[in-house]
mmCIF file of C-alpha atoms in Angstrom:
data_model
loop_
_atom_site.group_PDB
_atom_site.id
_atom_site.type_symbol
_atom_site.label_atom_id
_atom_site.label_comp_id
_atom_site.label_asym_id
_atom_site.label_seq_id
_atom_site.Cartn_x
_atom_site.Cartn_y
_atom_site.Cartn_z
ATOM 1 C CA UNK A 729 15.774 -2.381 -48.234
ATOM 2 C CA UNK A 730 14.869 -0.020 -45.040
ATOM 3 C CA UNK A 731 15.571 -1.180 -41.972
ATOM 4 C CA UNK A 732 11.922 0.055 -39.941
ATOM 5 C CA UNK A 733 12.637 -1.683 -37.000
ATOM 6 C CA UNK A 734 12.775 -0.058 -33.707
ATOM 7 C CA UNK A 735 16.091 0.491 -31.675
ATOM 8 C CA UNK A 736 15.674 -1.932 -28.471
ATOM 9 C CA UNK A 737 15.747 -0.786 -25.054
ATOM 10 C CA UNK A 738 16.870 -2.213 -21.850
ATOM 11 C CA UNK A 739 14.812 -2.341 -18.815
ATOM 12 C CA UNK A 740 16.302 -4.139 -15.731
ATOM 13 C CA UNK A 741 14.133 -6.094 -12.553
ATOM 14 C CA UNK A 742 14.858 -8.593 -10.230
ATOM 15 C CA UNK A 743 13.608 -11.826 -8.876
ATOM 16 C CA UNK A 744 12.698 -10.345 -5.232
ATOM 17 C CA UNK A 745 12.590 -7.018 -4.056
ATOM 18 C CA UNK A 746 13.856 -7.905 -0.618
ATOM 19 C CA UNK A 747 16.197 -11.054 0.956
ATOM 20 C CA UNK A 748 17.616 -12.339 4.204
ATOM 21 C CA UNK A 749 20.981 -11.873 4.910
ATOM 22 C CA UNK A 750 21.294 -15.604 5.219
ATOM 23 C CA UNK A 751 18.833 -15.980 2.048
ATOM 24 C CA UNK A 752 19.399 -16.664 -1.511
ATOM 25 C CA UNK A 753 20.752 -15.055 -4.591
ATOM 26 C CA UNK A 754 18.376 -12.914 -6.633
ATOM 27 C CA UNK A 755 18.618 -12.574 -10.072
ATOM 28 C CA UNK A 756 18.626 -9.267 -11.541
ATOM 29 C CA UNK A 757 18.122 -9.610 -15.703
ATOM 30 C CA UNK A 758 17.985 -7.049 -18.162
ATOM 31 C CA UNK A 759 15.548 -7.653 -21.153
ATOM 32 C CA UNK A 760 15.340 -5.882 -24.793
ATOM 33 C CA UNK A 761 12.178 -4.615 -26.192
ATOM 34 C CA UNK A 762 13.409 -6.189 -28.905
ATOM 35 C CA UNK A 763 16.525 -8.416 -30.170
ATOM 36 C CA UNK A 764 18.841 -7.074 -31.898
ATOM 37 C CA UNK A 765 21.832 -7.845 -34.506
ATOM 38 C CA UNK A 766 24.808 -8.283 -32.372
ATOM 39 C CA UNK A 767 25.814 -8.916 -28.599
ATOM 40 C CA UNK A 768 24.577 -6.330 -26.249
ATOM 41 C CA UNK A 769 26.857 -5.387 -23.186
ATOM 42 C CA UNK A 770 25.264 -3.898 -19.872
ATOM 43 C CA UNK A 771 27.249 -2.581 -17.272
ATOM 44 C CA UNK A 772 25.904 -2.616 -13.597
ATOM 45 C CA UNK A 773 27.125 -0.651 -10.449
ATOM 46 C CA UNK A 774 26.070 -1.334 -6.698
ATOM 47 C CA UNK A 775 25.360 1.876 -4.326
ATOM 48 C CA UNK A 776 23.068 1.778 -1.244
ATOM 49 C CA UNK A 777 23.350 1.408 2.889
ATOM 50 C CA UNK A 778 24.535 -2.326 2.386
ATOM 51 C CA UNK A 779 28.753 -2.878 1.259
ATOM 52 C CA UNK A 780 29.577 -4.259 -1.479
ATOM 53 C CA UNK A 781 31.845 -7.861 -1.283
ATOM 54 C CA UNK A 782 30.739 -7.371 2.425
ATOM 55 C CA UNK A 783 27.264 -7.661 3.243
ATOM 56 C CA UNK A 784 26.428 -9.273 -0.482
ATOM 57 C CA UNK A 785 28.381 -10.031 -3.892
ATOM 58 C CA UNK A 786 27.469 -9.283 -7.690
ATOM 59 C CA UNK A 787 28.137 -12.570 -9.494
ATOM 60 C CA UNK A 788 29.523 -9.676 -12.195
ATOM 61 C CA UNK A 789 29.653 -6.303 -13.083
ATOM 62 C CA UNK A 790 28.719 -6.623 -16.363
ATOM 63 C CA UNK A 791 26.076 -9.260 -18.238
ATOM 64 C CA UNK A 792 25.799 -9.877 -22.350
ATOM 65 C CA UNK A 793 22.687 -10.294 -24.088
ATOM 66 C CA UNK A 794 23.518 -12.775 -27.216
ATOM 67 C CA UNK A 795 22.760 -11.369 -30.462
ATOM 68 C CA UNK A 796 19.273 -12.693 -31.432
ATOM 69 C CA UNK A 797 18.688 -12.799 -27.669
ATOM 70 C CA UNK A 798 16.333 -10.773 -25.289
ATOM 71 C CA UNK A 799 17.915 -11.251 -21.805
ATOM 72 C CA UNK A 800 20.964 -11.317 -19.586
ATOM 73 C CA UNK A 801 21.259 -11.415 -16.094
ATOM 74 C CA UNK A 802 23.919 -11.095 -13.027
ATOM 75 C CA UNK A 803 22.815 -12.057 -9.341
ATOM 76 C CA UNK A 804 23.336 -10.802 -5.855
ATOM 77 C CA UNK A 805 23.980 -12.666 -3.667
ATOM 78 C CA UNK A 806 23.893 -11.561 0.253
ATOM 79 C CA UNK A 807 26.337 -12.846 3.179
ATOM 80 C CA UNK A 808 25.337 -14.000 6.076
ATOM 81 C CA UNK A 809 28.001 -11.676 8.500
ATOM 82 C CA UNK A 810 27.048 -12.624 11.903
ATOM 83 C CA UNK A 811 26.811 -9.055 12.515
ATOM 84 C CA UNK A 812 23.501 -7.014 13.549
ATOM 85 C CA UNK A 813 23.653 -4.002 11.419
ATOM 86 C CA UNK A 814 20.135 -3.753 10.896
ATOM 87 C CA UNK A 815 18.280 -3.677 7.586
ATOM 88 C CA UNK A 816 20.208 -2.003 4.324
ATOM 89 C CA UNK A 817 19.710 -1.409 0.985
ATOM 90 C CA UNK A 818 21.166 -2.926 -1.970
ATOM 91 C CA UNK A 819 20.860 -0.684 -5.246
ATOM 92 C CA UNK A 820 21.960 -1.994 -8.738
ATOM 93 C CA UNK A 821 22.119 0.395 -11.417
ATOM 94 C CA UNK A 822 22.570 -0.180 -15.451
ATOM 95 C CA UNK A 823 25.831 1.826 -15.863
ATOM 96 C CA UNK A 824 26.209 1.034 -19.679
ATOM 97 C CA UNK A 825 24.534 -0.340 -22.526
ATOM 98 C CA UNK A 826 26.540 -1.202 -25.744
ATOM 99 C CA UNK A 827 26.162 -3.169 -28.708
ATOM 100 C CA UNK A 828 23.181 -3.652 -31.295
ATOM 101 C CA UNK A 829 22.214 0.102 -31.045
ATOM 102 C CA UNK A 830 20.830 -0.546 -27.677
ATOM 103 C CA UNK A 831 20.041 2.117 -25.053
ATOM 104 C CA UNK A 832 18.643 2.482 -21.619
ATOM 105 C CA UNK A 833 15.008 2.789 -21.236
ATOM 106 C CA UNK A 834 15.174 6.075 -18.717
ATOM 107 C CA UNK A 835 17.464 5.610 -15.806
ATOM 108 C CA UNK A 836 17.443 1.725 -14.720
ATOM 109 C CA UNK A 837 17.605 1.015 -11.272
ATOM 110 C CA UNK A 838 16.783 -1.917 -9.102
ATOM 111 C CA UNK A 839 16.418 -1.579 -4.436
ATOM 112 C CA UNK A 840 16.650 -4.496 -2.787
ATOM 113 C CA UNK A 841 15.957 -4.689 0.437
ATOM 114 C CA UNK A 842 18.443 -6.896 3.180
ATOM 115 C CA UNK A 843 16.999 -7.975 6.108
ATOM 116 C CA UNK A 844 19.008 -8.405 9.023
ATOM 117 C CA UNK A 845 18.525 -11.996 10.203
ATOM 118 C CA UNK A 846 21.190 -10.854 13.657
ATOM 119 C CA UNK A 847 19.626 -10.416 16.855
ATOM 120 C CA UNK A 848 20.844 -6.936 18.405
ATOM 121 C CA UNK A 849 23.541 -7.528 20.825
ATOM 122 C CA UNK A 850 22.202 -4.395 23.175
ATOM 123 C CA UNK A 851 19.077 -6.534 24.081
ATOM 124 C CA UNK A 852 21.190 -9.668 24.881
ATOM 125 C CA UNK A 853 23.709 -7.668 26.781
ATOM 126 C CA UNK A 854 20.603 -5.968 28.145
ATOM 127 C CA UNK A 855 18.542 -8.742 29.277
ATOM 128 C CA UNK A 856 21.778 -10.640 30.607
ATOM 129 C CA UNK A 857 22.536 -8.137 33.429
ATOM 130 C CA UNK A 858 19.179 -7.639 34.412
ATOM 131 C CA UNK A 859 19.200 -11.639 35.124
ATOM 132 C CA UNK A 860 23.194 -11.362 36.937
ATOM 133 C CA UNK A 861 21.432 -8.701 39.228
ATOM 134 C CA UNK A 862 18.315 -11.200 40.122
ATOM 135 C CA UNK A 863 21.002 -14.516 40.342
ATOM 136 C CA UNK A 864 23.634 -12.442 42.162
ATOM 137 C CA UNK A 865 23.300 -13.538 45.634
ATOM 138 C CA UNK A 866 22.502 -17.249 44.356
ATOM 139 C CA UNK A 867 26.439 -18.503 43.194
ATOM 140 C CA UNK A 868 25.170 -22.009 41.832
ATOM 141 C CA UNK A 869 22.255 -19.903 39.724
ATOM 142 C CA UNK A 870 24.815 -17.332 38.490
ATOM 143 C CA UNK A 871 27.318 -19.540 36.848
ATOM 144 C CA UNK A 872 24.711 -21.487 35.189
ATOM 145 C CA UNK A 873 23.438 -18.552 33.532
ATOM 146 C CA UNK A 874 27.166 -17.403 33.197
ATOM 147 C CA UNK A 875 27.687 -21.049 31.724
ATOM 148 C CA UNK A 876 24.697 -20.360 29.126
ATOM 149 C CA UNK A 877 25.187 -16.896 28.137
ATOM 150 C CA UNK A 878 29.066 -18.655 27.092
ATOM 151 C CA UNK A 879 27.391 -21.461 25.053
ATOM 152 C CA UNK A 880 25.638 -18.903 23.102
ATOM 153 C CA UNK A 881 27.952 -16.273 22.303
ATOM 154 C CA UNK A 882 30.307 -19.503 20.869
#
């Protein structure tokens, strides 16, 4: 008997190519070209302007495909930091494929945008002294706005 069938490769993509920092997980899944005879491991490692276990978590760093099977998957999942950083980038890259005579089809890489959701505390800070210099000379008018500007930083 000869065995003519094809090694499978691995090619990785994701659910969304961008998220909120308060948004949902996306789904990043590897899928063979073809199954294969025995488990498949694929190792993933994070790069990119965004931190890692900071700004967003990998539900794993590594994902199986069952033997038989076509696809695995691991998600990200971003956290919303209170912080404005302004938007990053979230990379994901296949560090390893093993098993079932498996490879890498070319260099596997996945950007995900994360957009800040934060408003940028320079234009609040900004915006707030330009309104104490209008209220100054008004006492009753500048601890109301003193009383707001409280209410929202809490």
């Amino acid at each position: 008997i000869t065995n003519d069938d094809t090694a499978p490769t691995l090619s990785l993509t994701s659910s969304s190519a961008s998220v909120d920092e308060d948004g949902s997980a996306i789904t990043l899944t590897g899928a063979l070209s073809n199954p294969t005879y025995e488990t498949v491991t694929v190792g993933v490692s994070a790069s990119g302007t965004a931190t890692l276990n900071t700004d967003y978590s990998l539900s794993a760093s590594s994902f199986t495909i069952a033997a038989e099977g076509t696809t695995g998957s691991v998600t990200a999942t971003p956290t919303n930091d209170n912080t404005f950083e302004g938007d990053e980038t979230i990379i994901i890259d296949v560090s390893s494929v093993s098993g079932g005579s498996a490879t890498e089809s070319g260099t596997q890489q996945i950007t995900i945008a994360l957009k800040e959701d934060d408003a940028e505390e320079l234009v609040v800070n900004t915006i707030s002294n330009a309104m104490i210099g209008v209220y100054r000379d008004n006492p009753w008018l500048l601890d109301m706005l003193k009383k707001h500007l409280n209410e929202i930083d809490n």
